[in-house]
């Protein structure tokens, strides 16, 4: 219970509002005013989109979580993460629609398979690149991403696909102001499990302790008998498997197509950078932040147009560019991201 | 004097100063002159139609490499500068009927100004942040173009009509230059006045300018910054200013490539601004080799060469394995390119394909020299 009350306090403490510059404070005030106005003009729409944004944000958060694990711990900017995410979605299609197994089976098997692929990549390619500049890791994994994308096109074709989800997930659940699809609730549930699990693993077990030790001082950790390469491989497996799981969930909700890998890996990078490199907590928070702002921003500009009577303010399709605006603003105000450690990747 | 050994004579020719100075300019002119005839050759590809596109992409990749290869800044949104070149010329021609040359100039100015502003904002962050922030700006510009402000950009349809300048005429899918005295000039040397030769001329001129930039004190300073930024800063070089101006120049050259591409593609499409275009130029530049002036040229050539070459195969016959239907496999040529790219990154990240070729050539020359020295 204490943790629940402590988390928001920690956020506020960490953000250290007192140290913000004048433009940043002004911007924060504008955002708050805009959101209040939106809530006043169209409360139902606002709350529905808020909830939709949370569900979307949870998927974003676990994709970014896998990326942040690998980036924060191994120092590799893993562009192939988007490819692994895409493989998760297509893998679920293969298992459910083509092989005829149940969705629950896909939810278990696909992440493991994707994780295994990630490990193969780590052992064959990335091990040679540890300790180099991050750019080289980014480029090598970018090449792998191109390969995965093309292999996916070869195997499953270029047309968007969907698969049938089980009947128990098809309906929707009424919540005060409207309905929310069951699959979205399930997504939020699974994503929460993953986030809590990762947190417990990294900060409440000896395994997590040794990983963090290896990150602080690799040589010393190896001196006291920790097998660092194996542990890094395990972390890579976890990160990739989480990407695969996110892919399965996203594929179940909206189907899959070839552009999803590129789109989501870019979003995941944005989230990691907004949240701050090296902070697992930060990537979860900023995943939610960006998920929500993608959903709420269109409603906000529409309300703004209604209130002011200026139609030009209602910009269509603003949702797609919102993550990048958020990243720009955050980085200009706070170059290390919301919760990042100073000095990483700079 | 006449008792020089064969080795010394050989050495004298190889190390002559004039070869060093003229190597790159001659190379540039040769690339401009030979790309089309070589690709048109039946033993290579048999189709010259891709040559214009290749030259334009070579120019784009070279201007990208001015930024990445020479100062070490990885831009993930370089398509926005190419796209600016494409769209400014297309809008000028189709909406206002202005001449192409004026619009190209304007495109260079707009693109450079955009790059200068962006550079001033983001250049002080680290390299990964630079990559992500250029991407952010590129997505922003992409969004604005897609939103079709004042009905100028045509949204997702792009600009298709009225984009060909009056001095270009199309004849059976080929574009010819339609200026009286040019016709006569070309006829007198037995060439058709194809659009390719116009591109080749612009290509050679801009590449020579680029070459002049990278071998100037400015360009050498960029290499110093790339190799050791701390040291460069300690020496009193204002690193951030150099980076901003490099980004600005790179954007200007990209806009020239964009203007040429606009005519080549019969107009502007939203794809010119898309992240895929940025990714492609990145792939081909690094595949070719970023630390060499000709790296991106080789990269662009291999990218399009591999694409065209592999796509023409239907049946591949290999010794011992026998013939098999390769058409379906080779249509996924990007997979093989990705594989080769990963190999290049793992084996020789900053040298690329051109670096490997040059390495082998240097070994071969050294071996020949040893032979002469032994005698």
XYZ file of C-alpha atoms in Angstrom:
721
model
C 0.000 0.000 0.000
C 2.838 2.336 0.857
C 4.268 1.782 -2.615
C 1.089 3.118 -4.210
C 1.218 6.409 -2.354
C 4.963 6.610 -2.741
C 5.109 6.244 -6.516
C 3.507 9.627 -7.412
C 5.591 11.321 -4.757
C 8.712 9.765 -6.225
C 7.727 11.024 -9.663
C 7.271 14.569 -8.370
C 10.490 14.439 -6.383
C 12.422 13.068 -9.319
C 11.093 15.688 -11.735
C 12.276 18.434 -9.347
C 9.801 21.039 -10.564
C 11.545 23.857 -8.749
C 14.549 23.615 -11.040
C 12.576 24.021 -14.270
C 13.235 27.065 -16.412
C 10.597 29.716 -17.067
C 9.636 28.505 -20.587
C 9.293 24.971 -19.253
C 6.967 26.119 -16.469
C 4.955 28.194 -18.948
C 4.656 25.190 -21.226
C 3.507 22.986 -18.352
C 0.847 25.552 -17.454
C -0.360 25.698 -21.084
C -0.644 21.917 -21.226
C -2.582 21.786 -17.960
C -4.955 24.557 -19.132
C -5.472 22.832 -22.471
C -6.271 19.520 -20.795
C -8.689 21.131 -18.319
C -10.440 22.909 -21.183
C -10.734 19.628 -23.053
C -12.151 17.925 -19.984
C -14.708 20.721 -19.638
C -15.758 20.727 -23.316
C -16.028 16.992 -23.971
C -15.584 14.986 -20.751
C -16.823 11.648 -22.175
C -14.546 11.739 -25.162
C -11.654 12.849 -23.005
C -12.012 10.005 -20.535
C -12.546 7.393 -23.221
C -9.428 8.509 -25.010
C -7.557 8.650 -21.739
C -8.378 5.002 -21.143
C -7.582 4.060 -24.728
C -4.314 5.922 -24.334
C -3.449 3.992 -21.190
C -4.024 0.684 -22.985
C -1.914 1.787 -25.960
C 0.658 3.249 -23.602
C 1.029 -0.072 -21.816
C 1.936 -1.814 -25.091
C 4.379 0.993 -25.872
C 5.755 0.742 -22.352
C 6.615 -2.938 -22.579
C 8.178 -2.560 -26.040
C 10.278 0.275 -24.674
C 10.978 -1.752 -21.550
C 12.646 -4.494 -23.595
C 14.619 -1.892 -25.496
C 15.567 -0.015 -22.326
C 16.798 -3.209 -20.647
C 19.159 -3.883 -23.521
C 20.182 -0.276 -24.002
C 20.603 0.543 -20.340
C 22.356 -2.646 -19.346
C 24.300 -3.647 -22.443
C 24.777 -0.245 -24.050
C 23.524 -1.558 -27.399
C 20.999 0.499 -29.328
C 19.038 -2.460 -30.582
C 17.236 -1.387 -33.740
C 16.272 -4.996 -34.427
C 13.885 -4.703 -31.485
C 11.183 -3.515 -33.873
C 11.825 -6.546 -36.043
C 11.466 -8.864 -33.043
C 8.226 -7.101 -32.105
C 6.934 -7.609 -35.637
C 7.990 -11.266 -35.542
C 5.999 -11.627 -32.329
C 2.854 -10.459 -34.111
C 3.445 -12.582 -37.213
C 4.452 -15.541 -35.051
C 1.107 -15.328 -33.271
C -0.590 -15.268 -36.690
C 1.344 -18.365 -37.702
C 0.485 -20.244 -34.513
C -3.167 -19.230 -34.279
C -4.410 -18.745 -37.846
C -2.189 -21.114 -39.827
C -1.330 -23.900 -37.378
C -4.665 -23.750 -35.546
C -3.380 -23.693 -31.964
C -5.041 -21.564 -29.324
C -4.173 -17.958 -28.649
C -2.949 -18.809 -25.140
C -0.448 -21.178 -26.683
C 0.857 -18.334 -28.885
C 1.114 -16.095 -25.853
C 3.508 -18.606 -24.286
C 5.407 -20.035 -27.235
C 5.995 -17.014 -29.452
C 7.875 -14.869 -26.908
C 10.202 -17.794 -26.176
C 10.883 -18.311 -29.881
C 11.483 -14.605 -30.441
C 13.743 -14.526 -27.404
C 15.732 -17.429 -28.816
C 16.165 -15.520 -32.062
C 17.343 -12.495 -30.121
C 19.913 -14.644 -28.331
C 21.157 -15.980 -31.666
C 21.642 -12.410 -32.827
C 23.432 -11.445 -29.631
C 25.815 -14.394 -29.728
C 26.649 -14.179 -33.421
C 26.797 -10.430 -33.985
C 26.532 -8.161 -30.984
C 29.164 -9.850 -28.801
C 31.758 -8.634 -31.239
C 30.596 -5.071 -30.816
C 30.375 -4.600 -27.028
C 32.471 -1.699 -25.839
C 32.478 0.013 -29.231
C 30.626 3.201 -30.000
C 26.838 2.918 -29.738
C 26.501 3.951 -33.382
C 28.083 0.710 -34.587
C 25.641 -1.363 -32.540
C 22.765 0.699 -33.911
C 23.893 0.164 -37.492
C 24.518 -3.571 -37.140
C 21.108 -4.142 -35.578
C 19.596 -1.917 -38.255
C 20.971 -4.347 -40.839
C 19.423 -7.219 -38.896
C 16.146 -5.305 -38.840
C 16.176 -5.019 -42.636
C 16.792 -8.766 -42.872
C 13.949 -9.600 -40.475
C 11.552 -7.311 -42.322
C 12.399 -8.827 -45.677
C 12.211 -12.372 -44.341
C 8.776 -11.577 -42.918
C 7.673 -10.267 -46.311
C 8.926 -13.466 -47.917
C 7.222 -15.749 -45.411
C 3.872 -14.057 -44.780
C 3.514 -11.616 -47.670
C 3.066 -7.876 -47.672
C -0.684 -7.586 -47.051
C -2.018 -6.715 -43.586
C -3.233 -9.765 -41.661
C -5.387 -10.490 -38.642
C -6.204 -13.572 -36.623
C -9.183 -14.655 -34.561
C -8.878 -14.019 -30.842
C -10.631 -16.321 -28.345
C -14.283 -15.609 -27.590
C -13.530 -14.698 -23.997
C -11.494 -11.713 -25.193
C -13.819 -10.512 -27.943
C -16.446 -8.561 -26.068
C -16.182 -5.301 -24.256
C -16.547 -4.270 -20.649
C -18.689 -1.276 -19.627
C -16.894 1.368 -17.665
C -18.791 4.451 -16.392
C -18.489 6.618 -19.516
C -18.438 3.945 -22.204
C -16.994 0.607 -23.206
C -13.517 -0.799 -23.304
C -12.612 -3.841 -25.389
C -11.721 -6.887 -23.332
C -8.571 -7.496 -25.349
C -7.334 -4.081 -24.302
C -7.967 -4.867 -20.662
C -6.131 -8.143 -21.073
C -3.258 -6.273 -22.718
C -3.037 -3.886 -19.806
C -3.130 -6.814 -17.394
C -0.354 -8.776 -19.128
C 1.751 -5.643 -19.581
C 1.420 -4.822 -15.884
C 2.548 -8.351 -15.013
C 5.583 -7.969 -17.283
C 6.533 -4.599 -15.819
C 6.179 -5.781 -12.226
C 8.050 -8.981 -13.038
C 10.926 -7.106 -14.648
C 11.128 -4.738 -11.730
C 11.215 -7.580 -9.213
C 13.832 -9.434 -11.245
C 16.134 -6.468 -11.618
C 15.815 -4.934 -8.177
C 14.706 -7.684 -5.822
C 16.761 -10.728 -6.826
C 20.429 -11.651 -6.709
C 20.360 -12.101 -10.457
C 19.356 -8.481 -10.982
C 21.945 -7.397 -8.467
C 24.750 -9.170 -10.334
C 23.590 -7.697 -13.650
C 23.638 -4.213 -12.220
C 27.013 -4.931 -10.655
C 28.340 -6.057 -14.024
C 27.134 -2.820 -15.471
C 28.797 -0.690 -12.827
C 32.143 -2.389 -13.068
C 32.399 -5.317 -15.379
C 35.948 -6.341 -14.535
C 35.376 -6.331 -10.812
C 32.190 -8.339 -11.231
C 34.070 -10.935 -13.229
C 36.800 -11.030 -10.598
C 34.344 -12.041 -7.919
C 33.124 -14.850 -10.109
C 30.063 -13.555 -11.958
C 29.703 -14.962 -15.451
C 28.894 -11.663 -17.154
C 28.548 -12.778 -20.824
C 25.993 -15.444 -19.924
C 24.019 -13.009 -17.829
C 24.022 -10.454 -20.594
C 22.722 -13.114 -22.948
C 19.927 -13.837 -20.472
C 19.058 -10.127 -20.381
C 19.015 -10.091 -24.165
C 16.665 -13.084 -24.123
C 14.363 -11.266 -21.728
C 14.363 -8.066 -23.757
C 13.641 -9.903 -27.000
C 10.966 -12.093 -25.421
C 9.218 -9.005 -24.063
C 9.293 -7.514 -27.570
C 7.759 -10.739 -28.892
C 5.065 -10.669 -26.223
C 4.237 -7.059 -27.037
C 3.972 -8.125 -30.676
C 1.518 -10.907 -29.838
C -0.655 -8.507 -27.842
C -0.580 -5.788 -30.471
C -1.250 -8.310 -33.248
C -4.243 -9.669 -31.357
C -5.668 -6.181 -30.936
C -5.122 -4.559 -34.332
C -3.602 -7.135 -36.677
C -0.192 -6.957 -38.291
C 1.508 -5.435 -41.317
C 5.048 -4.836 -42.478
C 5.284 -1.220 -41.390
C 4.622 -1.974 -37.719
C 8.229 -2.891 -36.919
C 9.728 0.371 -38.102
C 6.929 2.440 -36.646
C 7.143 0.906 -33.200
C 10.907 0.769 -32.908
C 10.993 4.491 -33.597
C 8.297 5.029 -30.982
C 10.177 2.835 -28.521
C 13.348 4.888 -28.995
C 11.392 8.055 -28.477
C 9.963 6.623 -25.263
C 13.313 5.458 -23.952
C 14.835 8.852 -24.652
C 11.912 10.730 -23.114
C 11.990 8.476 -20.072
C 15.737 8.701 -19.781
C 18.313 6.151 -20.831
C 19.126 3.723 -18.034
C 15.837 4.030 -16.196
C 13.329 1.175 -16.400
C 10.835 3.186 -14.400
C 11.281 6.141 -16.764
C 10.476 4.116 -19.867
C 7.252 2.839 -18.300
C 6.164 6.331 -17.272
C 7.017 7.881 -20.619
C 5.380 4.975 -22.465
C 2.161 5.820 -20.652
C 2.712 9.546 -21.179
C 3.162 9.155 -24.922
C 0.378 6.608 -25.284
C -2.011 8.959 -23.535
C -0.880 12.051 -25.413
C -1.284 10.261 -28.770
C -4.900 9.539 -27.899
C -5.761 12.762 -26.093
C -4.054 15.289 -28.387
C -6.646 15.009 -31.232
C -9.475 15.534 -28.743
C -7.613 18.456 -27.203
C -7.041 20.285 -30.491
C -10.666 19.675 -31.489
C -11.917 21.153 -28.225
C -9.540 24.045 -28.661
C -10.969 24.660 -32.123
C -14.491 24.533 -30.703
C -13.720 26.905 -27.841
C -11.842 29.478 -29.882
C -13.899 29.061 -33.043
C -10.779 28.804 -35.182
C -11.129 25.696 -37.357
C -7.481 25.795 -38.388
C -6.513 24.651 -34.891
C -8.169 21.281 -35.486
C -5.213 19.603 -37.189
C -6.125 16.205 -38.580
C -3.859 13.305 -37.737
C -1.894 15.141 -35.063
C -1.620 11.875 -33.102
C 1.123 10.556 -35.355
C 3.500 13.420 -34.711
C 2.754 13.940 -31.015
C 5.440 11.503 -29.723
C 8.096 13.420 -31.600
C 6.861 16.762 -30.321
C 6.919 15.398 -26.780
C 10.469 14.118 -27.290
C 11.619 17.432 -28.688
C 10.129 19.427 -25.843
C 11.429 17.075 -23.148
C 14.940 16.999 -24.577
C 15.095 20.748 -24.975
C 14.060 21.228 -21.362
C 15.860 18.246 -19.892
C 18.511 16.705 -22.163
C 18.874 13.468 -20.193
C 15.160 12.645 -20.332
C 12.675 12.602 -17.474
C 14.355 10.061 -15.216
C 17.639 9.414 -16.946
C 21.054 9.291 -15.393
C 23.307 12.065 -16.515
C 26.124 11.188 -18.880
C 24.735 8.035 -20.498
C 25.095 8.043 -24.296
C 26.107 11.694 -24.400
C 69.701 9.572 -63.641
C 69.334 6.890 -66.205
C 70.476 4.345 -63.657
C 67.189 4.484 -61.764
C 66.035 0.964 -61.025
C 62.739 -0.216 -62.406
C 61.380 -0.056 -58.892
C 62.317 3.595 -58.510
C 60.835 4.499 -61.845
C 57.641 2.647 -60.995
C 57.558 4.249 -57.583
C 58.015 7.677 -59.077
C 54.995 7.268 -61.311
C 52.767 5.810 -58.594
C 53.650 8.448 -56.042
C 53.610 11.382 -58.429
C 51.905 14.406 -56.921
C 49.667 15.002 -59.943
C 48.053 11.599 -59.548
C 47.227 12.341 -55.917
C 45.681 15.684 -56.738
C 43.757 14.575 -59.781
C 42.643 11.140 -58.634
C 39.295 12.183 -57.179
C 38.281 14.745 -59.848
C 39.101 12.277 -62.604
C 37.156 9.641 -60.717
C 34.134 11.920 -60.416
C 34.162 12.751 -64.129
C 34.605 9.082 -65.008
C 31.637 8.099 -62.823
C 29.515 10.780 -64.492
C 30.592 9.726 -67.983
C 30.560 5.973 -67.569
C 27.618 5.033 -65.351
C 25.104 4.976 -68.168
C 27.221 3.290 -70.848
C 28.425 0.671 -68.351
C 24.931 -0.115 -67.082
C 23.696 -0.177 -70.668
C 26.254 -2.814 -71.530
C 24.705 -6.185 -72.107
C 27.206 -7.957 -69.910
C 26.481 -5.736 -66.915
C 22.790 -4.955 -66.781
C 21.676 -4.274 -70.319
C 19.445 -1.391 -69.286
C 20.642 2.207 -68.989
C 17.349 3.509 -67.596
C 18.445 3.266 -63.955
C 21.641 5.281 -64.512
C 20.088 8.707 -63.894
C 18.567 7.565 -60.621
C 21.879 6.084 -59.522
C 23.760 9.326 -60.162
C 21.202 11.323 -58.196
C 21.369 8.925 -55.270
C 25.150 8.989 -55.402
C 24.987 12.743 -54.982
C 22.488 12.433 -52.148
C 24.560 9.761 -50.409
C 27.729 11.816 -50.812
C 26.092 14.830 -49.224
C 24.798 12.623 -46.424
C 28.336 11.353 -45.986
C 29.691 14.878 -45.648
C 27.829 14.842 -42.365
C 28.248 11.256 -41.215
C 31.585 10.289 -42.724
C 33.447 13.524 -42.201
C 32.136 14.940 -38.939
C 30.592 11.800 -37.465
C 27.007 12.966 -37.037
C 24.450 10.309 -37.873
C 21.316 11.881 -39.287
C 18.246 9.669 -39.226
C 16.100 12.209 -41.011
C 18.090 13.212 -44.030
C 15.102 12.619 -46.265
C 13.680 15.922 -45.062
C 16.432 17.789 -46.928
C 16.060 15.704 -50.075
C 12.298 16.083 -49.805
C 12.616 19.839 -49.416
C 14.538 19.927 -52.688
C 11.898 17.794 -54.375
C 8.902 19.703 -53.059
C 10.212 23.252 -53.421
C 11.026 22.726 -57.090
C 7.790 20.850 -57.721
C 5.674 23.550 -56.059
C 7.514 26.324 -57.875
C 7.042 24.690 -61.268
C 3.479 23.497 -60.919
C 1.902 26.293 -58.852
C 3.781 29.377 -59.923
C 5.383 28.380 -63.232
C 8.804 29.603 -62.153
C 11.983 28.455 -63.930
C 13.689 25.301 -62.688
C 17.075 26.914 -62.070
C 15.573 29.580 -59.813
C 13.609 26.961 -57.904
C 16.686 24.802 -57.428
C 18.460 27.792 -55.941
C 15.491 28.461 -53.705
C 15.351 24.796 -52.699
C 19.002 24.921 -51.661
C 18.372 28.057 -49.633
C 15.248 26.703 -47.923
C 16.832 23.349 -47.167
C 20.013 24.916 -45.807
C 18.066 27.369 -43.684
C 15.980 24.524 -42.253
C 19.152 22.579 -41.494
C 20.812 25.597 -39.922
C 17.923 26.196 -37.550
C 17.650 22.525 -36.626
C 21.406 22.300 -36.204
C 21.515 25.270 -33.889
C 18.922 23.618 -31.678
C 20.116 20.021 -31.532
C 23.794 19.806 -32.405
C 25.057 20.031 -28.839
C 23.514 16.733 -27.737
C 25.292 13.399 -28.101
C 25.416 11.379 -31.300
C 22.529 9.039 -30.542
C 20.434 12.019 -29.496
C 21.378 13.773 -32.728
C 20.101 10.782 -34.670
C 16.818 10.685 -32.772
C 16.272 14.436 -32.931
C 16.860 14.639 -36.675
C 14.346 11.828 -36.928
C 11.902 13.822 -34.794
C 12.243 16.861 -37.022
C 11.923 14.729 -40.137
C 8.705 13.211 -38.801
C 7.452 16.701 -38.050
C 8.177 17.919 -41.580
C 6.668 14.727 -42.995
C 3.533 15.426 -40.987
C 3.299 19.024 -42.189
C 3.705 17.966 -45.825
C 1.121 15.239 -45.364
C -1.322 17.730 -43.846
C -1.244 19.690 -47.125
C -1.015 23.305 -45.873
C -2.665 25.859 -48.242
C -3.118 23.019 -50.776
C 0.543 23.365 -51.735
C 1.969 19.901 -51.142
C -0.900 17.708 -52.293
C -0.876 15.619 -49.102
C -0.380 11.907 -49.552
C -0.963 12.188 -53.317
C 2.119 14.347 -53.814
C 2.479 16.659 -56.792
C 2.077 15.065 -60.189
C 0.984 17.611 -62.762
C 2.903 20.485 -64.276
C 6.194 19.452 -62.764
C 8.232 18.990 -65.932
C 10.118 22.100 -67.036
C 9.524 23.151 -70.640
C 13.079 22.350 -71.716
C 12.545 18.669 -70.947
C 10.546 16.600 -73.398
C 9.465 13.026 -73.006
C 9.794 10.640 -75.880
C 8.758 7.013 -75.422
C 9.513 7.127 -71.706
C 12.895 8.766 -72.179
C 13.489 12.332 -71.165
C 15.362 14.496 -73.620
C 16.733 17.986 -73.267
C 14.813 20.203 -75.614
C 17.031 23.219 -76.202
C 18.032 24.038 -79.804
C 21.782 24.493 -79.555
C 22.169 21.615 -77.096
C 20.611 19.300 -79.677
C 23.096 20.435 -82.241
C 25.992 20.043 -79.821
C 24.987 16.531 -78.866
C 24.287 15.545 -82.471
C 27.787 16.692 -83.460
C 29.373 14.250 -80.990
C 26.907 11.485 -81.745
C 24.963 11.414 -78.455
C 21.286 11.858 -77.848
C 20.513 14.865 -75.626
C 19.243 12.701 -72.803
C 18.324 14.037 -69.360
C 21.056 11.763 -68.067
C 23.742 14.075 -69.409
C 22.221 17.044 -67.666
C 22.254 15.092 -64.380
C 25.809 13.988 -65.112
C 26.874 17.594 -65.556
C 25.253 18.732 -62.315
C 26.570 15.632 -60.566
C 30.136 16.287 -61.677
C 29.962 19.966 -60.747
C 28.495 19.400 -57.274
C 30.734 16.433 -56.522
C 33.801 18.471 -57.474
C 32.582 21.165 -55.125
C 32.088 18.580 -52.376
C 35.566 17.206 -53.012
C 36.974 20.695 -52.801
C 35.178 21.178 -49.484
C 36.440 17.981 -47.894
C 40.051 18.605 -48.889
C 39.973 22.218 -47.735
C 41.078 23.222 -44.224
C 37.396 23.171 -43.327
C 37.066 19.542 -44.383
C 40.284 18.524 -42.621
C 38.960 20.154 -39.451
C 35.839 18.039 -39.752
C 37.967 14.890 -39.848
C 39.825 16.116 -36.775
C 36.519 16.573 -34.957
C 35.337 13.131 -36.025
C 38.495 11.406 -34.876
C 38.862 13.112 -31.527
C 36.282 15.640 -30.555
C 37.782 16.416 -27.160
C 41.175 17.098 -28.665
C 39.658 19.271 -31.374
C 37.814 21.270 -28.754
C 40.973 21.611 -26.691
C 42.771 22.919 -29.758
C 40.325 25.764 -29.870
C 38.113 24.508 -32.697
C 34.560 25.609 -32.184
C 33.157 22.125 -32.703
C 29.473 22.961 -32.574
C 29.794 25.654 -35.211
C 31.572 23.306 -37.565
C 28.851 20.734 -37.013
C 26.070 23.233 -37.697
C 27.697 24.435 -40.909
C 28.344 20.889 -42.078
C 24.699 20.030 -41.533
C 23.748 23.167 -43.451
C 25.992 22.344 -46.399
C 24.928 18.720 -46.417
C 21.304 19.836 -46.569
C 22.053 22.194 -49.449
C 23.673 19.464 -51.515
C 20.823 17.086 -50.661
C 18.396 19.693 -51.979
C 20.250 19.751 -55.314
C 19.844 15.972 -55.478
C 16.179 16.459 -54.621
C 15.653 18.950 -57.455
C 17.149 16.488 -59.930
C 15.099 13.656 -58.469
C 11.917 15.671 -58.912
C 12.327 15.733 -62.709
C 13.469 12.119 -62.695
C 10.349 10.949 -60.828
C 7.906 13.199 -62.732
C 6.985 15.085 -59.583
C 7.004 14.873 -55.833
C 5.705 12.080 -53.642
C 5.382 11.865 -49.886
C 7.811 8.958 -49.936
C 10.611 11.445 -50.590
C 10.098 12.706 -47.051
C 9.532 9.324 -45.422
C 11.775 7.609 -42.878
C 12.338 4.800 -45.390
C 14.217 7.194 -47.653
C 16.430 8.282 -44.753
C 17.050 4.640 -43.932
C 17.972 3.785 -47.519
C 20.549 6.535 -47.852
C 22.002 5.467 -44.520
C 22.253 1.843 -45.614
C 23.877 2.545 -48.945
C 26.339 5.109 -47.588
C 27.612 2.904 -44.812
C 27.674 -0.165 -47.009
C 29.907 1.699 -49.434
C 32.235 3.027 -46.756
C 31.920 6.218 -44.765
C 35.539 7.226 -44.380
C 36.100 7.584 -48.121
C 34.896 10.181 -50.541
C 33.898 7.501 -53.039
C 32.339 5.250 -50.400
C 28.773 6.547 -50.860
C 29.203 6.487 -54.637
C 30.087 2.802 -54.454
C 27.298 2.239 -51.941
C 24.597 3.794 -54.106
C 25.883 1.936 -57.141
C 25.815 -1.410 -55.349
C 22.395 -0.768 -53.813
C 20.736 -0.107 -57.175
C 23.043 -2.485 -58.999
C 22.231 -5.373 -56.682
C 18.544 -4.524 -56.855
C 18.383 -4.386 -60.643
C 20.776 -7.257 -61.169
C 19.080 -9.681 -58.809
C 15.619 -8.796 -60.016
C 16.443 -9.703 -63.579
C 17.186 -13.315 -62.703
C 14.510 -15.907 -63.196
C 16.561 -19.073 -63.127
C 19.919 -19.279 -61.475
C 22.259 -22.108 -62.455
C 25.075 -22.872 -60.091
C 27.842 -25.425 -60.603
C 27.258 -28.644 -58.612
C 23.920 -27.407 -57.223
C 22.197 -27.139 -60.589
C 19.592 -24.709 -61.808
C 16.775 -23.510 -59.569
C 14.000 -20.982 -59.704
C 15.608 -17.918 -58.207
C 13.083 -15.279 -59.228
C 11.022 -15.556 -56.043
C 14.013 -15.647 -53.702
C 15.889 -12.824 -55.370
C 12.919 -10.504 -55.318
C 13.698 -10.269 -51.614
C 17.060 -8.771 -52.453
C 16.940 -6.445 -49.477
C 17.477 -9.464 -47.255
C 20.778 -10.210 -48.949
C 21.723 -6.571 -48.890
C 20.957 -6.468 -45.163
C 23.142 -9.521 -44.649
C 26.021 -7.969 -46.572
C 25.504 -4.780 -44.609
C 25.784 -6.590 -41.274
C 28.935 -8.318 -42.500
C 30.467 -4.999 -43.484
C 29.568 -3.441 -40.130
C 31.001 -6.337 -38.141
C 34.169 -6.715 -40.229
C 35.030 -3.145 -41.176
C 32.544 -0.645 -39.772
C 34.170 2.555 -40.973
C 35.716 1.213 -44.167
C 32.830 -0.420 -45.943
C 32.946 -2.099 -49.309
C 35.077 0.592 -50.931
C 37.524 0.434 -48.026
C 37.842 -3.330 -48.462
C 38.401 -2.963 -52.219
C 40.978 -0.241 -51.641
C 42.688 -2.386 -49.046
C 43.027 -5.272 -51.499
C 44.214 -2.900 -54.222
C 46.861 -1.449 -51.898
C 48.011 -4.961 -51.018
C 48.238 -5.829 -54.696
C 50.260 -2.689 -55.484
C 52.558 -3.389 -52.552
C 53.067 -6.940 -53.827
C 53.939 -5.661 -57.297
C 56.374 -3.193 -55.798
C 58.042 -5.916 -53.813
C 58.467 -7.897 -56.987
C 60.205 -4.939 -58.660
C 62.308 -4.262 -55.574
C 63.514 -7.862 -55.520
C 64.921 -7.680 -59.027
